[in-house]
Tab-separated table of C-alpha atoms in Angstrom:
chain	number	residue	atom	x	y	z
N	19	MET	CA	-22.762	-2.165	-40.057
N	20	SER	CA	-21.118	-2.913	-43.390
N	21	GLU	CA	-20.023	-6.456	-44.321
N	22	HIS	CA	-16.397	-5.477	-43.691
N	23	GLU	CA	-17.270	-4.059	-40.260
N	24	ASN	CA	-19.190	-7.238	-39.422
N	25	GLU	CA	-16.133	-9.342	-40.204
N	26	LYS	CA	-14.005	-7.178	-37.916
N	27	HIS	CA	-16.737	-7.312	-35.279
N	28	ALA	CA	-16.640	-11.105	-35.311
N	29	SER	CA	-12.861	-11.239	-35.012
N	30	ASN	CA	-12.696	-8.923	-32.004
N	31	VAL	CA	-15.305	-10.470	-29.698
N	32	LEU	CA	-14.297	-11.071	-26.118
N	33	VAL	CA	-16.066	-12.653	-23.189
N	34	ASP	CA	-18.405	-9.947	-21.913
N	35	SER	CA	-18.469	-8.514	-18.424
N	36	GLU	CA	-21.107	-10.976	-17.289
N	37	GLY	CA	-19.040	-13.959	-18.350
N	38	SER	CA	-21.103	-15.039	-21.358
N	39	SER	CA	-19.070	-15.824	-24.477
N	40	HIS	CA	-19.776	-14.275	-27.834
N	41	GLY	CA	-16.762	-15.779	-29.551
N	42	GLN	CA	-13.031	-16.242	-29.186
N	43	GLU	CA	-10.922	-13.826	-27.218
N	44	SER	CA	-8.720	-11.534	-29.256
N	45	THR	CA	-6.171	-8.818	-28.669
N	46	GLN	CA	-6.640	-7.261	-32.090
N	47	ALA	CA	-7.402	-3.571	-32.463
N	48	PRO	CA	-11.037	-2.526	-31.929
N	49	TYR	CA	-13.163	-2.128	-35.031
N	50	TRP	CA	-15.006	0.970	-33.806
N	51	SER	CA	-13.800	4.486	-34.503
N	52	PRO	CA	-12.405	6.925	-31.891
N	53	GLU	CA	-15.387	9.183	-32.616
N	54	GLN	CA	-17.843	6.387	-31.714
N	55	GLU	CA	-15.954	5.665	-28.516
N	56	LYS	CA	-15.849	9.348	-27.514
N	57	ARG	CA	-19.603	9.742	-28.094
N	58	LEU	CA	-20.381	6.632	-26.020
N	59	LEU	CA	-18.073	7.852	-23.260
N	60	LEU	CA	-20.125	11.041	-22.989
N	61	LEU	CA	-23.325	8.989	-22.781
N	62	ILE	CA	-21.833	6.805	-20.036
N	63	ASP	CA	-20.778	9.920	-18.106
N	64	PHE	CA	-24.350	11.213	-18.298
N	65	GLN	CA	-25.783	7.939	-16.972
N	66	SER	CA	-23.211	7.708	-14.163
N	67	GLY	CA	-24.058	11.243	-13.051
N	68	ASN	CA	-27.421	10.059	-11.777
N	69	ALA	CA	-25.696	7.950	-9.113
N	70	MET	CA	-23.766	10.796	-7.494
N	71	THR	CA	-25.931	11.491	-4.460
N	72	ASP	CA	-23.073	10.958	-2.051
N	73	ASN	CA	-24.039	13.178	0.933
N	74	PHE	CA	-27.135	13.617	3.116
N	75	MET	CA	-27.944	15.687	6.211
N	76	LYS	CA	-27.933	14.055	9.646
N	77	GLU	CA	-30.815	14.155	12.060
N	78	VAL	CA	-30.448	16.488	15.065
N	79	GLY	CA	-32.633	17.544	17.966
N	80	ILE	CA	-31.486	14.832	20.386
N	81	THR	CA	-29.129	14.751	23.351
N	82	GLN	CA	-25.389	14.712	22.738
N	83	PHE	CA	-25.210	11.201	24.186
N	84	GLU	CA	-27.900	9.910	21.826
N	85	TYR	CA	-26.256	11.631	18.884
N	86	ASN	CA	-22.860	10.117	19.704
N	87	VAL	CA	-24.320	6.641	20.128
N	88	GLY	CA	-26.189	7.017	16.842
N	89	ASN	CA	-22.982	8.007	15.067
N	90	GLN	CA	-21.134	5.086	16.660
N	91	LEU	CA	-23.796	2.713	15.391
N	92	MET	CA	-23.580	4.285	11.946
N	93	TYR	CA	-19.801	3.878	11.775
N	94	LEU	CA	-20.085	0.361	13.182
N	95	GLY	CA	-22.629	-0.535	10.516
N	96	ILE	CA	-20.433	0.929	7.788
N	97	VAL	CA	-17.260	-0.831	8.893
N	98	LEU	CA	-18.979	-4.177	9.402
N	99	PHE	CA	-21.203	-4.232	6.346
N	100	GLU	CA	-19.194	-2.625	3.521
N	101	ILE	CA	-17.847	-5.983	2.324
N	102	PRO	CA	-21.175	-7.882	2.568
N	103	SER	CA	-22.781	-5.001	0.678
N	104	ASN	CA	-20.383	-5.292	-2.232
N	105	LEU	CA	-20.829	-9.066	-2.253
N	106	VAL	CA	-24.524	-8.422	-2.815
N	107	LEU	CA	-23.702	-5.785	-5.435
N	108	TYR	CA	-21.599	-8.281	-7.380
N	109	LYS	CA	-24.419	-10.814	-7.276
N	110	VAL	CA	-27.455	-8.679	-8.163
N	111	GLY	CA	-25.833	-5.809	-10.069
N	112	PRO	CA	-25.621	-2.038	-9.482
N	113	ALA	CA	-29.036	-1.156	-10.903
N	114	ILE	CA	-30.821	-3.182	-8.200
N	115	TRP	CA	-28.481	-2.737	-5.258
N	116	ILE	CA	-27.592	0.957	-5.569
N	117	GLY	CA	-31.207	1.782	-6.432
N	118	PHE	CA	-32.366	-0.017	-3.285
N	119	GLN	CA	-29.815	1.816	-1.144
N	120	ILE	CA	-30.901	5.257	-2.374
N	121	VAL	CA	-34.559	4.389	-1.695
N	122	ALA	CA	-33.665	3.123	1.793
N	123	TRP	CA	-31.728	6.314	2.498
N	124	GLY	CA	-34.645	8.457	1.376
N	125	MET	CA	-37.044	6.521	3.602
N	126	ASP	CA	-34.611	6.996	6.478
N	127	MET	CA	-34.644	10.755	5.911
N	128	VAL	CA	-38.445	10.885	5.779
N	129	HIS	CA	-39.099	8.761	8.875
N	130	THR	CA	-36.153	9.498	11.189
N	131	LEU	CA	-37.975	12.257	13.049
N	132	GLN	CA	-38.205	10.982	16.596
N	133	ARG	CA	-35.692	10.209	19.295
N	134	GLY	CA	-36.502	6.536	19.398
N	135	SER	CA	-36.194	6.069	15.659
N	136	PHE	CA	-32.828	7.844	15.421
N	137	LEU	CA	-30.828	4.976	16.880
N	138	GLY	CA	-32.809	2.320	15.078
N	139	PHE	CA	-32.648	3.928	11.667
N	140	ASP	CA	-28.989	4.860	12.044
N	141	PHE	CA	-28.169	1.192	12.538
N	142	GLN	CA	-30.451	0.322	9.631
N	143	ARG	CA	-28.010	2.265	7.471
N	144	ILE	CA	-26.243	-1.070	7.082
N	145	CYS	CA	-28.619	-1.324	4.106
N	146	GLU	CA	-27.157	1.850	2.634
N	147	CYS	CA	-23.525	1.815	3.781
N	148	GLY	CA	-22.290	0.210	0.567
N	149	TYR	CA	-23.320	3.070	-1.691
N	150	ILE	CA	-19.843	4.573	-2.155
N	151	PRO	CA	-17.861	1.344	-2.760
N	152	ALA	CA	-20.721	0.153	-4.970
N	153	GLY	CA	-20.526	3.323	-7.017
N	154	LEU	CA	-16.741	3.150	-7.314
N	155	TYR	CA	-16.748	-0.487	-8.369
N	156	THR	CA	-19.532	0.090	-10.882
N	157	MET	CA	-17.526	2.841	-12.558
N	158	THR	CA	-14.572	0.481	-13.037
N	159	ARG	CA	-16.854	-1.686	-15.190
N	160	PHE	CA	-17.729	1.175	-17.541
N	161	TYR	CA	-14.361	2.920	-17.928
N	162	LYS	CA	-10.846	2.106	-19.087
N	163	LYS	CA	-7.706	2.398	-16.973
N	164	ASP	CA	-6.871	5.928	-18.097
N	165	GLU	CA	-10.454	7.123	-17.509
N	166	ILE	CA	-10.980	6.025	-13.897
N	167	SER	CA	-9.132	8.513	-11.696
N	168	LYS	CA	-10.871	11.624	-13.012
N	169	ARG	CA	-14.278	9.910	-12.658
N	170	PHE	CA	-13.499	8.845	-9.103
N	171	ALA	CA	-12.562	12.471	-8.374
N	172	VAL	CA	-15.894	13.707	-9.759
N	173	PHE	CA	-17.748	11.063	-7.745
N	174	PHE	CA	-16.453	12.527	-4.467
N	175	LEU	CA	-17.454	16.097	-5.360
N	176	GLY	CA	-20.843	15.644	-3.680
N	177	ASN	CA	-19.137	15.332	-0.309
N	178	MET	CA	-16.896	18.330	-0.973
N	179	VAL	CA	-19.735	20.589	-2.118
N	180	ALA	CA	-21.756	19.604	0.955
N	181	ASN	CA	-18.856	20.469	3.279
N	182	ALA	CA	-18.285	23.774	1.513
N	183	GLY	CA	-21.987	24.633	1.370
N	184	ALA	CA	-22.573	23.831	5.036
N	185	GLY	CA	-20.377	26.741	6.117
N	186	LEU	CA	-22.167	29.193	3.863
N	187	LEU	CA	-25.555	27.897	5.020
N	188	ALA	CA	-24.576	28.350	8.660
N	189	PHE	CA	-23.225	31.833	7.868
N	190	GLY	CA	-26.591	32.853	6.409
N	191	ILE	CA	-28.785	31.351	9.115
N	192	LEU	CA	-26.669	32.583	12.030
N	193	ARG	CA	-27.125	36.141	10.760
N	194	MET	CA	-30.819	35.819	11.649
N	195	ARG	CA	-29.973	36.541	15.291
N	196	GLY	CA	-32.640	38.782	16.862
N	197	ILE	CA	-35.485	37.771	14.541
N	198	ALA	CA	-38.439	36.568	16.645
N	199	ASN	CA	-36.216	37.111	19.694
N	200	LEU	CA	-34.162	34.035	18.797
N	201	SER	CA	-30.374	33.780	18.661
N	202	GLY	CA	-28.549	32.632	15.570
N	203	TRP	CA	-27.797	29.164	16.870
N	204	GLN	CA	-31.481	28.693	17.738
N	205	TRP	CA	-32.458	29.470	14.120
N	206	LEU	CA	-29.844	26.991	12.912
N	207	PHE	CA	-31.184	24.402	15.317
N	208	LEU	CA	-34.771	25.045	14.194
N	209	TYR	CA	-33.780	24.689	10.539
N	210	TRP	CA	-32.545	21.169	11.131
N	211	GLN	CA	-35.520	20.406	13.334
N	212	LEU	CA	-38.171	21.341	10.780
N	213	THR	CA	-40.115	18.236	9.825
N	214	VAL	CA	-40.865	19.699	6.412
N	215	THR	CA	-37.140	20.173	5.736
N	216	GLN	CA	-36.411	16.584	6.713
N	217	GLN	CA	-39.259	15.282	4.580
N	218	LEU	CA	-38.294	17.382	1.554
N	219	GLU	CA	-34.738	16.073	1.698
N	220	GLY	CA	-36.008	12.514	2.006
N	221	MET	CA	-38.477	12.922	-0.848
N	222	LEU	CA	-35.806	14.481	-3.056
N	223	THR	CA	-33.614	11.464	-2.386
N	224	ILE	CA	-36.466	9.131	-3.354
N	225	VAL	CA	-36.966	11.120	-6.576
N	226	ILE	CA	-33.278	10.615	-7.331
N	227	ALA	CA	-33.747	6.900	-6.655
N	228	VAL	CA	-36.589	6.774	-9.177
N	229	LEU	CA	-34.415	8.519	-11.765
N	230	PHE	CA	-31.586	6.096	-11.053
N	231	ILE	CA	-33.837	3.062	-11.444
N	232	THR	CA	-35.322	4.535	-14.625
N	233	LEU	CA	-32.030	5.421	-16.295
N	234	PHE	CA	-29.162	3.319	-14.959
N	235	PRO	CA	-28.304	0.221	-17.058
N	236	ARG	CA	-28.125	-3.246	-15.534
N	237	SER	CA	-24.648	-3.802	-16.980
N	238	THR	CA	-22.444	-2.860	-19.906
N	239	SER	CA	-23.539	-5.905	-21.903
N	240	ASN	CA	-27.204	-5.521	-20.953
N	241	PRO	CA	-27.784	-1.743	-20.999
N	242	VAL	CA	-31.459	-1.905	-20.056
N	243	SER	CA	-32.645	-0.192	-16.875
N	244	LEU	CA	-34.902	-1.823	-14.287
N	245	ALA	CA	-37.724	0.260	-15.744
N	246	GLY	CA	-37.154	-1.380	-19.133
N	247	LEU	CA	-35.564	1.647	-20.780
N	248	ARG	CA	-32.899	0.637	-23.304
N	249	LEU	CA	-30.122	3.183	-23.256
N	250	PHE	CA	-27.802	1.893	-25.987
N	251	THR	CA	-28.169	-0.072	-29.180
N	252	GLU	CA	-26.845	-3.624	-29.368
N	253	GLU	CA	-23.736	-2.472	-31.205
N	254	GLU	CA	-23.128	0.347	-28.711
N	255	ALA	CA	-23.475	-2.102	-25.821
N	256	HIS	CA	-20.926	-4.354	-27.482
N	257	ILE	CA	-18.474	-1.477	-27.914
N	258	ILE	CA	-18.927	-0.302	-24.310
N	259	THR	CA	-18.193	-3.804	-23.006
N	260	GLN	CA	-15.334	-4.704	-25.321
N	261	ARG	CA	-13.461	-1.406	-25.049
N	262	VAL	CA	-13.130	-1.998	-21.310
N	263	LEU	CA	-12.188	-5.679	-21.595
N	264	LEU	CA	-9.639	-5.041	-24.338
N	265	ASP	CA	-8.068	-2.435	-22.058
N	266	ASP	CA	-8.198	-4.657	-18.942
N	267	PRO	CA	-9.294	-8.323	-19.250
N	268	THR	CA	-9.378	-8.636	-15.427
N	269	LYS	CA	-12.706	-6.796	-15.456
N	270	LYS	CA	-14.464	-9.849	-16.875
N	271	HIS	CA	-17.086	-11.341	-14.553
N	272	ALA	CA	-16.015	-14.970	-14.661
N	273	HIS	CA	-18.569	-15.914	-11.993
N	274	THR	CA	-21.980	-14.699	-10.888
N	275	HIS	CA	-20.571	-14.182	-7.400
N	276	VAL	CA	-17.295	-13.372	-5.697
N	277	SER	CA	-15.487	-16.684	-5.331
N	278	ARG	CA	-13.778	-17.984	-2.193
N	279	GLU	CA	-10.467	-17.803	-4.019
N	280	GLU	CA	-11.033	-14.106	-4.707
N	281	LEU	CA	-11.971	-13.426	-1.085
N	282	LYS	CA	-8.847	-15.235	0.083
N	283	ALA	CA	-6.728	-13.311	-2.424
N	284	VAL	CA	-7.988	-9.982	-1.045
N	285	PHE	CA	-7.575	-10.833	2.635
N	286	THR	CA	-4.062	-12.191	2.077
N	287	ASN	CA	-3.023	-9.308	-0.190
N	288	TRP	CA	-0.326	-7.617	1.915
N	289	LYS	CA	0.012	-4.883	-0.715
N	290	LEU	CA	-3.295	-3.376	0.451
N	291	ILE	CA	-1.851	-2.599	3.878
N	292	ALA	CA	0.036	0.448	2.609
N	293	HIS	CA	-3.116	1.800	0.940
N	294	VAL	CA	-5.183	1.279	4.091
N	295	MET	CA	-2.564	2.963	6.272
N	296	THR	CA	-2.352	5.883	3.832
N	297	THR	CA	-6.105	6.343	4.146
N	298	LEU	CA	-6.213	5.880	7.918
N	299	GLY	CA	-3.258	8.156	8.623
N	300	SER	CA	-3.891	11.047	6.259
N	301	LEU	CA	-7.682	11.150	6.632
N	302	SER	CA	-7.579	10.758	10.420
N	303	ALA	CA	-5.261	13.782	10.555
N	304	ILE	CA	-7.955	16.084	9.160
N	305	ALA	CA	-11.121	14.241	10.268
N	306	SER	CA	-11.847	16.503	13.249
N	307	LEU	CA	-11.628	19.662	11.144
N	308	ALA	CA	-15.054	18.909	9.678
N	309	SER	CA	-16.563	19.505	13.122
N	310	PHE	CA	-14.044	21.788	14.840
N	311	GLY	CA	-12.878	23.866	11.865
N	312	PRO	CA	-15.265	26.807	12.406
N	313	SER	CA	-14.443	26.907	16.137
N	314	ILE	CA	-10.719	26.861	15.401
N	315	VAL	CA	-11.071	29.727	12.903
N	316	ALA	CA	-13.181	31.651	15.416
N	317	SER	CA	-10.450	31.165	18.020
N	318	TYR	CA	-8.158	33.229	15.795
N	319	GLY	CA	-10.272	36.253	16.680
N	320	TYR	CA	-12.872	36.213	13.912
N	321	LYS	CA	-16.575	36.496	14.662
N	322	ALA	CA	-18.364	33.168	14.996
N	323	VAL	CA	-20.742	33.969	12.125
N	324	GLU	CA	-17.890	34.942	9.796
N	325	ALA	CA	-15.827	31.913	10.836
N	326	ASN	CA	-18.345	29.538	9.241
N	327	ALA	CA	-18.086	31.233	5.849
N	328	MET	CA	-14.297	31.618	6.093
N	329	ASN	CA	-13.958	27.960	7.024
N	330	SER	CA	-15.729	26.901	3.814
N	331	ILE	CA	-13.247	28.630	1.487
N	332	GLY	CA	-10.712	25.808	1.745
N	333	TYR	CA	-13.374	23.263	0.796
N	334	TRP	CA	-14.297	25.269	-2.310
N	335	ILE	CA	-10.635	25.309	-3.332
N	336	LEU	CA	-10.479	21.554	-2.705
N	337	ILE	CA	-12.941	20.944	-5.554
N	338	PRO	CA	-10.766	22.138	-8.491
N	339	VAL	CA	-7.661	20.704	-6.802
N	340	THR	CA	-9.274	17.249	-6.653
N	341	LEU	CA	-10.439	17.458	-10.260
N	342	PHE	CA	-6.907	18.365	-11.341
N	343	TRP	CA	-5.438	15.479	-9.323
N	344	GLY	CA	-7.802	13.021	-11.046
N	345	TRP	CA	-7.114	14.466	-14.503
N	346	ALA	CA	-3.343	14.404	-13.960
N	347	ALA	CA	-3.354	10.810	-12.698
N	348	ASP	CA	-5.172	9.662	-15.862
N	349	LYS	CA	-3.145	11.901	-18.167
N	350	TRP	CA	0.229	10.685	-16.900
N	351	GLY	CA	-0.883	7.174	-15.977
N	352	LYS	CA	0.689	7.572	-12.539
N	353	CYS	CA	-1.691	7.232	-9.614
N	354	GLY	CA	1.007	6.465	-7.041
N	355	PRO	CA	3.058	9.658	-7.366
N	356	MET	CA	-0.129	11.763	-7.283
N	357	VAL	CA	-1.230	10.104	-4.037
N	358	MET	CA	2.236	10.515	-2.522
N	359	PHE	CA	2.479	14.169	-3.576
N	360	GLY	CA	-1.015	14.913	-2.223
N	361	THR	CA	-0.328	13.371	1.196
N	362	PHE	CA	3.053	15.142	1.322
N	363	ILE	CA	1.495	18.586	0.770
N	364	SER	CA	-1.056	17.936	3.507
N	365	PHE	CA	1.722	16.766	5.843
N	366	VAL	CA	3.853	19.863	5.201
N	367	PHE	CA	1.060	22.338	5.877
N	368	LEU	CA	-0.036	20.518	9.028
N	369	ILE	CA	3.553	20.907	10.261
N	370	ALA	CA	3.362	24.620	9.427
N	371	GLN	CA	0.066	24.909	11.312
N	372	ARG	CA	1.594	23.264	14.376
N	373	CYS	CA	4.669	25.505	14.241
N	374	ILE	CA	2.629	28.708	14.457
N	375	ALA	CA	-0.137	27.347	16.710
N	376	GLU	CA	1.197	29.225	19.766
N	377	THR	CA	1.853	32.503	17.956
N	378	ASP	CA	-0.457	35.471	17.397
N	379	LYS	CA	-0.071	35.362	13.593
N	380	VAL	CA	-3.792	35.194	12.941
N	381	THR	CA	-3.665	35.799	9.190
N	382	ALA	CA	-0.960	33.161	8.712
N	383	LYS	CA	-2.910	30.647	10.805
N	384	TYR	CA	-6.033	31.155	8.741
N	385	ALA	CA	-4.136	31.023	5.440
N	386	ILE	CA	-2.441	27.752	6.381
N	387	ILE	CA	-5.595	26.035	7.652
N	388	THR	CA	-7.302	27.036	4.402
N	389	VAL	CA	-4.541	25.313	2.432
N	390	VAL	CA	-4.846	22.278	4.733
N	391	TYR	CA	-8.503	22.044	3.700
N	392	ALA	CA	-7.615	22.571	0.045
N	393	PHE	CA	-5.289	19.540	0.088
N	394	SER	CA	-7.088	17.504	2.744
N	395	PHE	CA	-8.281	14.556	0.652
N	396	ASN	CA	-7.752	15.431	-3.001
N	397	TRP	CA	-5.549	12.322	-3.184
N	398	HIS	CA	-8.219	10.006	-1.722
N	399	PRO	CA	-10.155	9.272	-4.961
N	400	ILE	CA	-6.831	8.615	-6.710
N	401	ASN	CA	-5.827	6.144	-4.013
N	402	GLY	CA	-9.112	4.365	-4.715
N	403	SER	CA	-8.531	4.185	-8.453
N	404	TRP	CA	-4.959	3.007	-7.808
N	405	MET	CA	-6.243	0.135	-5.673
N	406	ALA	CA	-8.868	-0.744	-8.283
N	407	LEU	CA	-6.331	-0.807	-11.108
N	408	ASN	CA	-4.083	-3.219	-9.194
N	409	ALA	CA	-6.823	-5.728	-8.396
N	410	LYS	CA	-6.321	-8.955	-10.337
N	411	SER	CA	-9.963	-9.869	-10.903
N	412	ALA	CA	-13.434	-8.349	-10.851
N	413	GLY	CA	-14.308	-10.013	-7.554
N	414	GLU	CA	-11.125	-8.808	-5.890
N	415	ARG	CA	-11.792	-5.300	-7.173
N	416	SER	CA	-15.272	-5.252	-5.643
N	417	ILE	CA	-14.019	-6.229	-2.177
N	418	THR	CA	-11.014	-3.901	-2.462
N	419	MET	CA	-13.310	-0.905	-2.968
N	420	ALA	CA	-15.216	-1.900	0.167
N	421	ILE	CA	-11.952	-2.055	2.144
N	422	LEU	CA	-11.011	1.430	0.926
N	423	ILE	CA	-14.231	2.959	2.266
N	424	MET	CA	-14.011	0.926	5.475
N	425	ALA	CA	-10.626	2.541	6.101
N	426	ALA	CA	-11.994	5.990	5.255
N	427	ASN	CA	-14.825	5.641	7.766
N	428	ALA	CA	-12.536	4.152	10.384
N	429	SER	CA	-10.441	7.316	10.080
N	430	GLY	CA	-13.455	9.275	11.292
N	431	ILE	CA	-13.426	7.216	14.479
N	432	VAL	CA	-9.659	7.506	14.933
N	433	GLY	CA	-9.520	11.255	14.306
N	434	GLY	CA	-12.820	12.230	15.876
N	435	GLN	CA	-11.367	13.137	19.277
N	436	ILE	CA	-8.170	14.953	18.259
N	437	PHE	CA	-9.262	18.453	19.273
N	438	GLN	CA	-10.281	18.636	22.932
N	439	ALA	CA	-11.659	21.595	24.890
N	440	SER	CA	-8.804	21.304	27.390
N	441	ASP	CA	-6.359	21.909	24.542
N	442	ALA	CA	-8.049	25.104	23.298
N	443	PRO	CA	-7.452	27.637	21.918
N	444	ASN	CA	-4.033	26.793	20.456
N	445	TYR	CA	-4.630	23.026	20.249
N	446	LYS	CA	-0.939	22.215	20.615
N	447	VAL	CA	-1.635	18.551	21.336
N	448	GLY	CA	-4.313	18.348	18.652
N	449	TRP	CA	-2.098	19.714	15.884
N	450	SER	CA	0.796	17.524	17.047
N	451	VAL	CA	-1.389	14.413	16.789
N	452	SER	CA	-2.568	15.523	13.351
N	453	VAL	CA	1.041	15.891	12.186
N	454	ALA	CA	1.907	12.418	13.496
N	455	LEU	CA	-1.076	10.804	11.764
N	456	SER	CA	-0.357	12.669	8.535
N	457	CYS	CA	3.249	11.466	8.687
N	458	ILE	CA	2.002	7.874	8.917
N	459	GLY	CA	-0.185	8.465	5.865
N	460	PHE	CA	2.609	10.027	3.817
N	461	VAL	CA	5.164	7.328	4.678
N	462	SER	CA	2.598	4.655	3.829
N	463	SER	CA	2.013	6.232	0.420
N	464	VAL	CA	5.779	6.085	-0.203
N	465	VAL	CA	5.780	2.402	0.779
N	466	ALA	CA	2.898	1.744	-1.609
N	467	ASN	CA	4.834	3.308	-4.479
N	468	VAL	CA	8.036	1.419	-3.675
N	469	GLN	CA	6.321	-1.956	-3.351
N	470	TYR	CA	4.804	-1.822	-6.849
N	471	TRP	CA	8.026	-0.512	-8.369
N	472	LYS	CA	10.026	-3.360	-6.823
N	473	LEU	CA	7.457	-6.003	-7.751
N	474	ASN	CA	7.411	-4.902	-11.393
N	475	ARG	CA	11.220	-4.869	-11.496
N	476	LEU	CA	11.356	-8.322	-9.941
N	477	ASN	CA	8.800	-9.725	-12.397
N	478	LYS	CA	10.677	-8.206	-15.319
N	479	LYS	CA	13.962	-9.644	-14.092
N	480	LYS	CA	12.407	-13.109	-13.842
N	481	GLY	CA	10.932	-12.744	-17.309
N	482	ASN	CA	7.397	-12.868	-15.909
N	483	THR	CA	5.074	-11.370	-18.520
N	484	GLY	CA	1.934	-11.772	-16.407
N	485	PHE	CA	0.241	-9.140	-14.260
N	486	VAL	CA	1.871	-5.701	-14.324
N	487	TYR	CA	1.166	-3.476	-11.332
N	488	HIS	CA	-0.071	0.035	-12.048
N	489	PRO	CA	2.393	2.661	-10.792
């Protein structure tokens, strides 16, 4: 740097994200150029991409009872251990904790091959359950306020692609009916049973873990991976850290751990209730569709094989819709309205689906359920970024992300039994329950918007120039 740049560098030093001081805090303009910042942002995006292994196949080949118990243990582990996981993340850092979780998941995939190990390893997923909240929180440390929503949206694409791809995969395999005198469902069953398939998936996950450990930086201020690879120069590391702290000083790590005060602040934060209820209501309303969607489409009169492919179309549409939602939330700086609008669209089309459930309008039924998929959880990543932006400290933000994913997984338990065989084929009760849950989610999103609007107005009226809630 030139002498003039060095002087500006010295005058703009903040406390870094790890809490170590390099000088006096300042609110002056950054000394680096927009071109430097844009180039570093692209590099950060590349590094973050290595952490986006958000979806893995489940073990099959066991009785329904064993499978259900295994899933119950998995959900129990997730709900109970999300917060402890992010406490560990805050203490040891993302490079160590996320890297460990990906390795553990890969080992699970390689070794979960027998009935006895299914239940044990599913409960051992408590070691891996914090991957998503860990990933979300880590991104908040690398990006500014107007860069978070679109990155959160991209982060969830792994889940969407997996849901969309599963239907196409089933469509292809089920067409093998008659080969070797086996039916289509037997070929699908054998595919998931193949030890080599399970091991390949597990080994691929471990390879991803190695790449993550090799490439992902320990922190913004110490951009050296666990493998010793330095990803940014000292000046670049300084820019990455300071650009985030200048944008949002609450992202400073004032402690090496989440303090008791921060834990108390989260658990007494009544404003999170609306976010949790939005997640529980709106996600529970569509949770069963992941399992029953193909059967519902088939009940409209389509062939079972075709129903799997047709069911995936909505998920493919969901991908660009979610990306747009994230881009728009960052562009306009309004997470709340985007969440509210997303839950409203889902609510409206669930009402439409219920209204024609007892009719013979097959094409209309399929068109509407496709739109329901397309707007099923495009708002969910934005709700997460909204919660993160309104956290008042780094520790609070870490625990808040864990609560978000706890609510998301709890919705799978709440909505898992909506569609019952006794209610087939029209599922009048099932669609009615979905509408009711979606209504709860939409109303909660409205409450969330109103509460921040009123709080900001109240603070402004009192002349309080402190924390401003993100709309």
